[in-house]
Amino acid sequence: AQAYIGRYGADIDDLWADVAARAPGGFGGKFRVGGRHKVDMQDTTDRAEKFRAMASVPELRGLPPDSTDLVPARWNYAQLFRWYRYLQSGAVAYVDGWWGRDLDEVANRIHFAVRDADARSALEARLKALDLPCYLVAIEISTAPSPFD
């Protein structure tokens, strides 16, 4: 099988951003919780129509309606991905104590991890200066994973 190469490189975030551009309803991500499929959607009305539309998108085809929940989402994945790439591109320069970031489809936000309250305050100041939309970013204080974990 050939690796997926999207507009920004070869990664799953790029793939989901492309899916969001093709899937009606504002696709915001796909995940599983407790044996159930969850699909973030900006528009969760008309469930039957959403499943018909998802069937036309290869990456979403075959989701069983009886064990799939449509979860209301503020952002579609393409929007999250564009914000994420903007922040990655230098809009948020390195902050001492910041060790991780990710697109979090479960929370439908961009997630940053920092080591302590000082790093959180420094990152919050950088983000505030950018005047980002509400609920776009979540910041968690946690320890960085060991490379041996």
CSV table of C-alpha atoms in Angstrom, one decimal:
chain,number,residue,atom,x,y,z
A,1,ALA,CA,0.0,0.0,0.0
A,2,GLN,CA,1.2,3.5,-0.8
A,3,ALA,CA,1.7,5.9,2.1
A,4,TYR,CA,-0.7,8.9,2.2
A,5,ILE,CA,1.1,12.1,1.2
A,6,GLY,CA,-1.1,15.1,1.7
A,7,ARG,CA,-0.8,18.8,1.2
A,8,TYR,CA,1.4,19.3,4.3
A,9,GLY,CA,3.2,16.0,4.5
A,10,ALA,CA,2.5,12.4,5.4
A,11,ASP,CA,0.6,12.2,8.7
A,12,ILE,CA,-2.8,11.3,10.1
A,13,ASP,CA,-3.7,14.9,10.9
A,14,ASP,CA,-3.3,15.9,7.2
A,15,LEU,CA,-5.4,12.9,6.2
A,16,TRP,CA,-8.2,13.9,8.6
A,17,ALA,CA,-8.1,17.5,7.4
A,18,ASP,CA,-8.6,16.3,3.9
A,19,VAL,CA,-11.5,14.1,5.0
A,20,ALA,CA,-13.1,17.1,6.7
A,21,ALA,CA,-12.9,18.9,3.4
A,22,ARG,CA,-14.8,16.0,1.7
A,23,ALA,CA,-17.2,14.9,4.4
A,24,PRO,CA,-20.4,16.9,4.8
A,25,GLY,CA,-21.5,18.0,8.3
A,26,GLY,CA,-18.2,19.4,9.5
A,27,PHE,CA,-16.2,16.3,10.3
A,28,GLY,CA,-14.1,16.9,13.4
A,29,GLY,CA,-12.4,13.6,14.0
A,30,LYS,CA,-13.1,9.9,14.7
A,31,PHE,CA,-12.3,7.9,17.9
A,32,ARG,CA,-13.6,5.0,20.1
A,33,VAL,CA,-14.7,5.1,23.7
A,34,GLY,CA,-16.0,2.0,25.5
A,35,GLY,CA,-16.4,0.0,22.3
A,36,ARG,CA,-18.4,2.7,20.6
A,37,HIS,CA,-17.3,4.7,17.6
A,38,LYS,CA,-17.5,8.5,18.0
A,39,VAL,CA,-17.5,11.0,15.2
A,40,ASP,CA,-17.2,14.7,15.9
A,41,MET,CA,-19.5,16.7,13.7
A,42,GLN,CA,-20.3,20.4,13.6
A,43,ASP,CA,-23.8,19.5,12.4
A,44,THR,CA,-25.3,16.5,14.1
A,45,THR,CA,-28.8,17.0,12.8
A,46,ASP,CA,-30.4,14.5,10.4
A,47,ARG,CA,-28.4,11.4,11.5
A,48,ALA,CA,-29.5,9.2,8.6
A,49,GLU,CA,-28.3,11.8,6.1
A,50,LYS,CA,-24.9,12.1,7.8
A,51,PHE,CA,-24.4,8.3,7.6
A,52,ARG,CA,-25.4,8.3,3.9
A,53,ALA,CA,-22.9,11.1,3.3
A,54,MET,CA,-20.1,9.4,5.3
A,55,ALA,CA,-20.6,6.3,3.2
A,56,SER,CA,-19.3,8.3,0.2
A,57,VAL,CA,-16.0,9.1,2.0
A,58,PRO,CA,-13.7,6.0,1.9
A,59,GLU,CA,-12.1,6.8,5.3
A,60,LEU,CA,-15.5,6.9,7.0
A,61,ARG,CA,-17.3,4.2,5.0
A,62,GLY,CA,-18.6,1.3,7.1
A,63,LEU,CA,-19.2,3.0,10.4
A,64,PRO,CA,-22.0,1.0,12.0
A,65,PRO,CA,-24.9,3.4,12.8
A,66,ASP,CA,-26.0,1.3,15.7
A,67,SER,CA,-22.7,1.6,17.5
A,68,THR,CA,-21.6,5.1,16.3
A,69,ASP,CA,-22.4,8.3,18.1
A,70,LEU,CA,-22.3,11.7,16.3
A,71,VAL,CA,-20.7,14.1,18.8
A,72,PRO,CA,-21.3,17.9,18.5
A,73,ALA,CA,-18.1,19.7,17.7
A,74,ARG,CA,-17.1,23.4,17.6
A,75,TRP,CA,-14.4,22.9,15.0
A,76,ASN,CA,-14.1,20.7,11.9
A,77,TYR,CA,-10.7,18.9,11.6
A,78,ALA,CA,-9.6,21.1,8.7
A,79,GLN,CA,-10.1,24.2,10.9
A,80,LEU,CA,-8.2,22.6,13.8
A,81,PHE,CA,-5.4,21.5,11.5
A,82,ARG,CA,-5.0,25.0,10.0
A,83,TRP,CA,-4.8,26.6,13.5
A,84,TYR,CA,-2.4,23.8,14.6
A,85,ARG,CA,-0.1,24.4,11.6
A,86,TYR,CA,-0.2,28.1,12.2
A,87,LEU,CA,0.8,27.7,15.9
A,88,GLN,CA,3.5,25.2,14.8
A,89,SER,CA,4.9,27.5,12.2
A,90,GLY,CA,6.3,29.9,14.8
A,91,ALA,CA,3.2,31.8,16.0
A,92,VAL,CA,3.9,30.3,19.3
A,93,ALA,CA,7.7,30.3,19.7
A,94,TYR,CA,9.4,27.9,22.1
A,95,VAL,CA,8.4,28.4,25.7
A,96,ASP,CA,10.7,26.9,28.4
A,97,GLY,CA,8.8,24.0,30.0
A,98,TRP,CA,6.6,23.3,27.0
A,99,TRP,CA,7.1,19.7,26.0
A,100,GLY,CA,4.1,18.6,23.8
A,101,ARG,CA,1.2,19.5,21.6
A,102,ASP,CA,-1.4,17.6,19.7
A,103,LEU,CA,-4.7,17.8,17.9
A,104,ASP,CA,-7.2,16.3,20.3
A,105,GLU,CA,-10.2,15.0,18.4
A,106,VAL,CA,-11.8,13.8,21.6
A,107,ALA,CA,-11.9,17.3,23.1
A,108,ASN,CA,-12.1,18.9,19.7
A,109,ARG,CA,-9.2,21.3,20.7
A,110,ILE,CA,-5.5,21.8,20.3
A,111,HIS,CA,-3.7,20.4,23.4
A,112,PHE,CA,-0.5,21.7,24.8
A,113,ALA,CA,1.4,20.1,27.7
A,114,VAL,CA,3.7,22.0,29.9
A,115,ARG,CA,5.8,21.0,33.0
A,116,ASP,CA,4.7,23.6,35.5
A,117,ALA,CA,2.6,26.7,36.3
A,118,ASP,CA,5.3,29.1,35.1
A,119,ALA,CA,5.4,27.4,31.7
A,120,ARG,CA,1.6,27.5,31.6
A,121,SER,CA,1.6,31.3,32.3
A,122,ALA,CA,4.3,31.9,29.7
A,123,LEU,CA,2.4,29.9,27.0
A,124,GLU,CA,-1.0,31.5,28.0
A,125,ALA,CA,0.6,35.0,27.5
A,126,ARG,CA,1.9,34.0,24.0
A,127,LEU,CA,-1.5,32.6,23.0
A,128,LYS,CA,-3.4,35.6,24.4
A,129,ALA,CA,-1.4,37.9,22.2
A,130,LEU,CA,-2.6,36.0,19.2
A,131,ASP,CA,-6.3,36.6,20.0
A,132,LEU,CA,-7.3,33.0,19.3
A,133,PRO,CA,-10.9,31.9,19.2
A,134,CYS,CA,-12.4,30.7,22.5
A,135,TYR,CA,-12.0,27.0,23.3
A,136,LEU,CA,-9.4,26.4,20.6
A,137,VAL,CA,-6.6,25.5,23.0
A,138,ALA,CA,-6.3,23.5,26.2
A,139,ILE,CA,-3.1,23.6,28.3
A,140,GLU,CA,-2.3,20.7,30.7
A,141,ILE,CA,0.5,20.7,33.4
A,142,SER,CA,2.1,17.3,33.3
A,143,THR,CA,5.5,15.6,33.3
A,144,ALA,CA,7.1,14.8,30.0
A,145,PRO,CA,7.1,11.2,29.1
A,146,SER,CA,10.4,9.4,29.4
A,147,PRO,CA,11.9,8.1,26.2
A,148,PHE,CA,12.1,4.7,28.0
A,149,ASP,CA,8.4,4.5,28.8
